[in-house]
JSON list of C-alpha atoms in Angstrom, two decimals:
[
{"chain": "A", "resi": 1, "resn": "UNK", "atom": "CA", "xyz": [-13.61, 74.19, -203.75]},
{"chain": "A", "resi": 2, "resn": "UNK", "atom": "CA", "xyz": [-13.30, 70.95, -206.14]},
{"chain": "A", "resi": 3, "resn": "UNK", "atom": "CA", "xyz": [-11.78, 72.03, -209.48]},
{"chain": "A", "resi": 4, "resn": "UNK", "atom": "CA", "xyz": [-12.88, 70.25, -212.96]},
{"chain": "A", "resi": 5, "resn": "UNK", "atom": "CA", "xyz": [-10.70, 69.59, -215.72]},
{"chain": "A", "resi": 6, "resn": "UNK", "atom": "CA", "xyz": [-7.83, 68.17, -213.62]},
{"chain": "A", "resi": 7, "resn": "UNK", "atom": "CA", "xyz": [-7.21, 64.83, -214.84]},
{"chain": "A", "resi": 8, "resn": "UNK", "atom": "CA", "xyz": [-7.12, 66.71, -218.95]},
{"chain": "A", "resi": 9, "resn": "UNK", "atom": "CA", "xyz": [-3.70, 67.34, -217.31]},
{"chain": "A", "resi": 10, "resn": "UNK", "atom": "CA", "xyz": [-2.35, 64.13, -215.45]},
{"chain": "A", "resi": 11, "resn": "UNK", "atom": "CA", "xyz": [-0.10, 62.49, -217.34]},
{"chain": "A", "resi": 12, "resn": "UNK", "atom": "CA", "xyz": [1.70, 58.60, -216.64]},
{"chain": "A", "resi": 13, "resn": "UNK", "atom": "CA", "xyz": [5.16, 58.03, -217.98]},
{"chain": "A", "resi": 14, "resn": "UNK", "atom": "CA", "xyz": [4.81, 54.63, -218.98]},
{"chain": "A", "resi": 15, "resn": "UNK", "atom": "CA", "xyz": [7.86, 54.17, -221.02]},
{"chain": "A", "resi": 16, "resn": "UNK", "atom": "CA", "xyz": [9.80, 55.41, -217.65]},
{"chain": "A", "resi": 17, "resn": "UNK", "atom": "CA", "xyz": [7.86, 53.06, -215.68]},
{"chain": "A", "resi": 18, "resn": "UNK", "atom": "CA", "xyz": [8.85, 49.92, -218.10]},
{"chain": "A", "resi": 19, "resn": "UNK", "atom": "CA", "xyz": [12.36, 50.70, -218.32]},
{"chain": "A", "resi": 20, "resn": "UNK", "atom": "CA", "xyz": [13.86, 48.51, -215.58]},
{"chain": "A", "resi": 21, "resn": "UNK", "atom": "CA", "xyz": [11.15, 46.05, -216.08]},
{"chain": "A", "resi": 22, "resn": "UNK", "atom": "CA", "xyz": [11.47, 42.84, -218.44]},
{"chain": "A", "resi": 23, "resn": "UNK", "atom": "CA", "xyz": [7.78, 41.47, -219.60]},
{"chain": "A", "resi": 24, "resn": "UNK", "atom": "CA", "xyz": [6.52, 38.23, -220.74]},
{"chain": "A", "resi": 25, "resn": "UNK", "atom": "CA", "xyz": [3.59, 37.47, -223.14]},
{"chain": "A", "resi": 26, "resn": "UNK", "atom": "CA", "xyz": [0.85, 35.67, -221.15]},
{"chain": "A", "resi": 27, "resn": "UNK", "atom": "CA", "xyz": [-1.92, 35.87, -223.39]},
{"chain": "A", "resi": 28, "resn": "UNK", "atom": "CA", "xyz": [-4.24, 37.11, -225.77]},
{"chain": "A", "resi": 29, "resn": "UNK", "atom": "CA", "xyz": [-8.05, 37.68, -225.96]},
{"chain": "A", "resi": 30, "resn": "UNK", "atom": "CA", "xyz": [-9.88, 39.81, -227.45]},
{"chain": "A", "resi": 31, "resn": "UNK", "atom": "CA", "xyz": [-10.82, 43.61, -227.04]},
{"chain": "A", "resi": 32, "resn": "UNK", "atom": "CA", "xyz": [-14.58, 44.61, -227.35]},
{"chain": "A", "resi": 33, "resn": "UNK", "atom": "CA", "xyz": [-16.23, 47.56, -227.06]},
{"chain": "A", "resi": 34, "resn": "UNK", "atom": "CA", "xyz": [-20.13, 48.09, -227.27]},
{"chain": "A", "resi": 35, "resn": "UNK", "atom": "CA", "xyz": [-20.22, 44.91, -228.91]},
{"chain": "A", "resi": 36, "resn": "UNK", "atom": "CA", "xyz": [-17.26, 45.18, -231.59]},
{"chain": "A", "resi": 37, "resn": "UNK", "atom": "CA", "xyz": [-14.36, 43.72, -231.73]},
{"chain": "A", "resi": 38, "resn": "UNK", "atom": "CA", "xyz": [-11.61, 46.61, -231.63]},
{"chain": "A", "resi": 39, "resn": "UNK", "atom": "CA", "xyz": [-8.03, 44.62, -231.29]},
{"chain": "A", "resi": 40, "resn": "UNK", "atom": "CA", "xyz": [-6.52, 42.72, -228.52]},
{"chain": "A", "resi": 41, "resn": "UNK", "atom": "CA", "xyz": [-6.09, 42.26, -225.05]},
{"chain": "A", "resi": 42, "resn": "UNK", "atom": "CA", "xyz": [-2.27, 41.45, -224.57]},
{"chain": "A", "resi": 43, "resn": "UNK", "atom": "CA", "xyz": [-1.76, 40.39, -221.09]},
{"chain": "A", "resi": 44, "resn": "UNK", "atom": "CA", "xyz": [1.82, 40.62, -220.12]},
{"chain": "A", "resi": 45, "resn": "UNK", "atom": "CA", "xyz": [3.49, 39.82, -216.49]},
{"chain": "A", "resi": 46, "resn": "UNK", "atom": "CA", "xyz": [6.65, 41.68, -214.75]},
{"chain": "A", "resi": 47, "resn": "UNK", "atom": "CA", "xyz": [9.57, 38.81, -214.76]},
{"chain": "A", "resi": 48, "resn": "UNK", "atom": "CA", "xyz": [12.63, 41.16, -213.26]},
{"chain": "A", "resi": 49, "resn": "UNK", "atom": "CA", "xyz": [11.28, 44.71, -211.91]},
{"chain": "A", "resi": 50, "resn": "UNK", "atom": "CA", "xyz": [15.16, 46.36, -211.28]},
{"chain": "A", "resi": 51, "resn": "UNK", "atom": "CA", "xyz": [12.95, 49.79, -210.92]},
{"chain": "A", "resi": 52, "resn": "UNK", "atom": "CA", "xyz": [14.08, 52.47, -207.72]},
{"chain": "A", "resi": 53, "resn": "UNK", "atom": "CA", "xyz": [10.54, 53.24, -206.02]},
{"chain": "A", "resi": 54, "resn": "UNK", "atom": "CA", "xyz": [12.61, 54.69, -203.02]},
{"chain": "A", "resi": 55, "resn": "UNK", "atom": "CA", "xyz": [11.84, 52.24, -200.78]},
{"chain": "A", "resi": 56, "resn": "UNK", "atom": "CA", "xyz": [13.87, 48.99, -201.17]},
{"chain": "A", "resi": 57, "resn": "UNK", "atom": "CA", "xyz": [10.19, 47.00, -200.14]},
{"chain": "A", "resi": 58, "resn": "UNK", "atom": "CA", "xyz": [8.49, 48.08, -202.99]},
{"chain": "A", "resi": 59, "resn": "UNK", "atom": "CA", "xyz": [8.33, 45.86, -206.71]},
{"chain": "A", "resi": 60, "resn": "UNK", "atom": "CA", "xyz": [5.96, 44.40, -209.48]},
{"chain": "A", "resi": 61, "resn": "UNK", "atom": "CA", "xyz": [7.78, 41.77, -209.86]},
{"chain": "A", "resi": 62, "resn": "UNK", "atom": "CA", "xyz": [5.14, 38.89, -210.69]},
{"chain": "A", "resi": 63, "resn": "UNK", "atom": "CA", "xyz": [2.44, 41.74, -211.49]},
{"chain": "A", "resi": 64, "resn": "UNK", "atom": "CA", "xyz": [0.37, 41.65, -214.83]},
{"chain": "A", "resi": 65, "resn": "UNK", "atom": "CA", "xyz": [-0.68, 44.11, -216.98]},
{"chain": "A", "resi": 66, "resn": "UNK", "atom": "CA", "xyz": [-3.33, 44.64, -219.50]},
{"chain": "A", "resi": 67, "resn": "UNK", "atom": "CA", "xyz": [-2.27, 46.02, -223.40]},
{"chain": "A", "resi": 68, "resn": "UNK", "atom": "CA", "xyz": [-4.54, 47.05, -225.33]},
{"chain": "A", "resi": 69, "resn": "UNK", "atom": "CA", "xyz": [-4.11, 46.84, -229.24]},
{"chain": "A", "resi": 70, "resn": "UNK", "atom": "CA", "xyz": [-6.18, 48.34, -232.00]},
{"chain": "A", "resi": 71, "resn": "UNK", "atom": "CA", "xyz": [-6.92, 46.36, -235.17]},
{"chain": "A", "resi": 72, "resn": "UNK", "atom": "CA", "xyz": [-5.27, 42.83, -234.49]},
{"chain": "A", "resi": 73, "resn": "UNK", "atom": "CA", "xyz": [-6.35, 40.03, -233.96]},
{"chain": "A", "resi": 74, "resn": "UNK", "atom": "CA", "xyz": [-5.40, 37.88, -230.70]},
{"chain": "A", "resi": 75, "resn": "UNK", "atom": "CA", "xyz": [-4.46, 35.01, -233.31]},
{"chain": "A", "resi": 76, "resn": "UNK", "atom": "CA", "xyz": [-1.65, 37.17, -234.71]},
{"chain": "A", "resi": 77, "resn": "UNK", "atom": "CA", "xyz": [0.26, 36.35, -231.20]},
{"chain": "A", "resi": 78, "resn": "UNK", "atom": "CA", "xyz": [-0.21, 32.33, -231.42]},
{"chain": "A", "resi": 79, "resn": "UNK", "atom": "CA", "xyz": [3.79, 32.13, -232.03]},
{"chain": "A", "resi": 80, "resn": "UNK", "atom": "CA", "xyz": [4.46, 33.23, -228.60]},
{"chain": "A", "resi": 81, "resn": "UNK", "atom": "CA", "xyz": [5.15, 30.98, -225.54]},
{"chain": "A", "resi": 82, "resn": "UNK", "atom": "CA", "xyz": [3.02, 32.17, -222.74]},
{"chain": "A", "resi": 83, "resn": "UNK", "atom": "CA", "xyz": [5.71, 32.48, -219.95]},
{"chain": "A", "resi": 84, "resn": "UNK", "atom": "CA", "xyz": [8.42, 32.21, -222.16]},
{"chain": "A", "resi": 85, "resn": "UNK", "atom": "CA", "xyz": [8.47, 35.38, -224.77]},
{"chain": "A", "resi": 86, "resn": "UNK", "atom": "CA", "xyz": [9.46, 38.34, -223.76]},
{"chain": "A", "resi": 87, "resn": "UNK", "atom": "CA", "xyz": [7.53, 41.10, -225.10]},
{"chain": "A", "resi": 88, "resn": "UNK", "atom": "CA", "xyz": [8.55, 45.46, -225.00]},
{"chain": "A", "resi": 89, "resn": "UNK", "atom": "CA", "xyz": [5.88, 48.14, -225.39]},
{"chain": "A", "resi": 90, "resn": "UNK", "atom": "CA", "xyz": [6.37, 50.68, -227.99]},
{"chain": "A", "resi": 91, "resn": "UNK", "atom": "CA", "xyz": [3.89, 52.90, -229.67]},
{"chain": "A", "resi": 92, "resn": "UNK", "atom": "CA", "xyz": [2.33, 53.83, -226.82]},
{"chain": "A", "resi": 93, "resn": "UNK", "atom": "CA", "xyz": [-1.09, 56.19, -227.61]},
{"chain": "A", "resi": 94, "resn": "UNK", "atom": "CA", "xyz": [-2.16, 56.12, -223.93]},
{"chain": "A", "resi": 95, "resn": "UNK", "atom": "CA", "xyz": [-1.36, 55.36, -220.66]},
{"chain": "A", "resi": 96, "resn": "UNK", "atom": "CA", "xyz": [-3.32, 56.40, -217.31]},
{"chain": "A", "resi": 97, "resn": "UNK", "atom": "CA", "xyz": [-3.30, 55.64, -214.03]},
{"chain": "A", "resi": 98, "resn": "UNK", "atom": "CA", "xyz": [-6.88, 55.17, -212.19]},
{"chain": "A", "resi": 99, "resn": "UNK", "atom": "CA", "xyz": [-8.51, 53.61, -209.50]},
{"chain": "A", "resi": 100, "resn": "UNK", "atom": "CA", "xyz": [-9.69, 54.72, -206.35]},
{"chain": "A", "resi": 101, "resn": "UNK", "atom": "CA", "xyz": [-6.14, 54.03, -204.74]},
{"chain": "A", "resi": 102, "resn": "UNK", "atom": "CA", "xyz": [-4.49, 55.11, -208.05]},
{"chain": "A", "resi": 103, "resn": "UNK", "atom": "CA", "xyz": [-2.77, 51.41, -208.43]},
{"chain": "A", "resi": 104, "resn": "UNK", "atom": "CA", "xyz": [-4.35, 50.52, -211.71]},
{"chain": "A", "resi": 105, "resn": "UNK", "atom": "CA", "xyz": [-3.28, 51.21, -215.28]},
{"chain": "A", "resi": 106, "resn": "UNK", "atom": "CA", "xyz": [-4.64, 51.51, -218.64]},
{"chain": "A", "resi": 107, "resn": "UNK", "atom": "CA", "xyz": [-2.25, 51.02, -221.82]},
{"chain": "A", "resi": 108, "resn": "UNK", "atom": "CA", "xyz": [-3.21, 51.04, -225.25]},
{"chain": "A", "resi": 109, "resn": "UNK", "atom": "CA", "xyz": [-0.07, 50.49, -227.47]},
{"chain": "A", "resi": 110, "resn": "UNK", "atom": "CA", "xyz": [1.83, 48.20, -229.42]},
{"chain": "A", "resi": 111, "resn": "UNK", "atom": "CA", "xyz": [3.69, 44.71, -228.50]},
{"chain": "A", "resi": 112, "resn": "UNK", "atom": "CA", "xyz": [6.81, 43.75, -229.91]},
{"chain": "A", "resi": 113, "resn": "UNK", "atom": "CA", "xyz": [9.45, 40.71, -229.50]},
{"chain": "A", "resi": 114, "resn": "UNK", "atom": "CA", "xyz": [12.79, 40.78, -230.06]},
{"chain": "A", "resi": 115, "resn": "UNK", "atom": "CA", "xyz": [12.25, 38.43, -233.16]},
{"chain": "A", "resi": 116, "resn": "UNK", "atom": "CA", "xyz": [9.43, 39.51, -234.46]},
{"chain": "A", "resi": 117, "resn": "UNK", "atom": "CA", "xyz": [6.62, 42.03, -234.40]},
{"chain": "A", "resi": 118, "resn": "UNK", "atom": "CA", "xyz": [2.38, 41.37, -235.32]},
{"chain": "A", "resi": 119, "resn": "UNK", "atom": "CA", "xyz": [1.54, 43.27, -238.20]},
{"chain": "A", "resi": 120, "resn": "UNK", "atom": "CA", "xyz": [-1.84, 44.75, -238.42]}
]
């Protein structure tokens, strides 16, 4: 028997996955949805990955991810060096894991530096 309902109840830990992780900003485009523009893209990329997986093999490290950001604009990130800034997640409003193999995640949250954070 197949049950329904069942990913209502999944949830990803995202802040727990970040928190032996240290991101960079890559870059921004922008976020559209059925032809509007709803925020940003941020892509970001895994520059130290200290994370325990329980098996010594496994890391990110070099991986990118995808944030998504309502209501700004990708030009509100121009200040940042792509490679160079390093960027946290905070504010997180969602965060799933999907995919047929269950490798791929989608964020939508908030970006921050340690100097200084986009305003909306």
């Amino acid at each position: 028997m197949a049950l329904k309902g069942l990913s209502a109840f999944e949830r990803f830990a995202l802040a727990e996955f970040l928190a032996e992780k240290r991101l960079v900003f890559v870059k921004a485009v922008p976020w559209t949805t059925d032809k509007s523009t709803d925020g940003s893209k941020i892509v970001v990329q895994i520059i130290e990955d200290r994370t325990n997986y329980g098996r010594a093999t496994i890391s990110n490290f070099g991986e990118q991810l995808t944030v998504k950001m309502r209501n700004i604009s990708p030009d509100a990130f121009s200040q940042l060096k792509p490679l160079q800034s390093e960027v946290f997640v905070k504010e997180i409003e969602r965060a799933s894991v999907f995919g047929d193999f269950r490798n791929q995640l989608s964020i939508i949250a908030s970006i921050s530096t340690k100097e200084t954070s986009p305003t909306k």
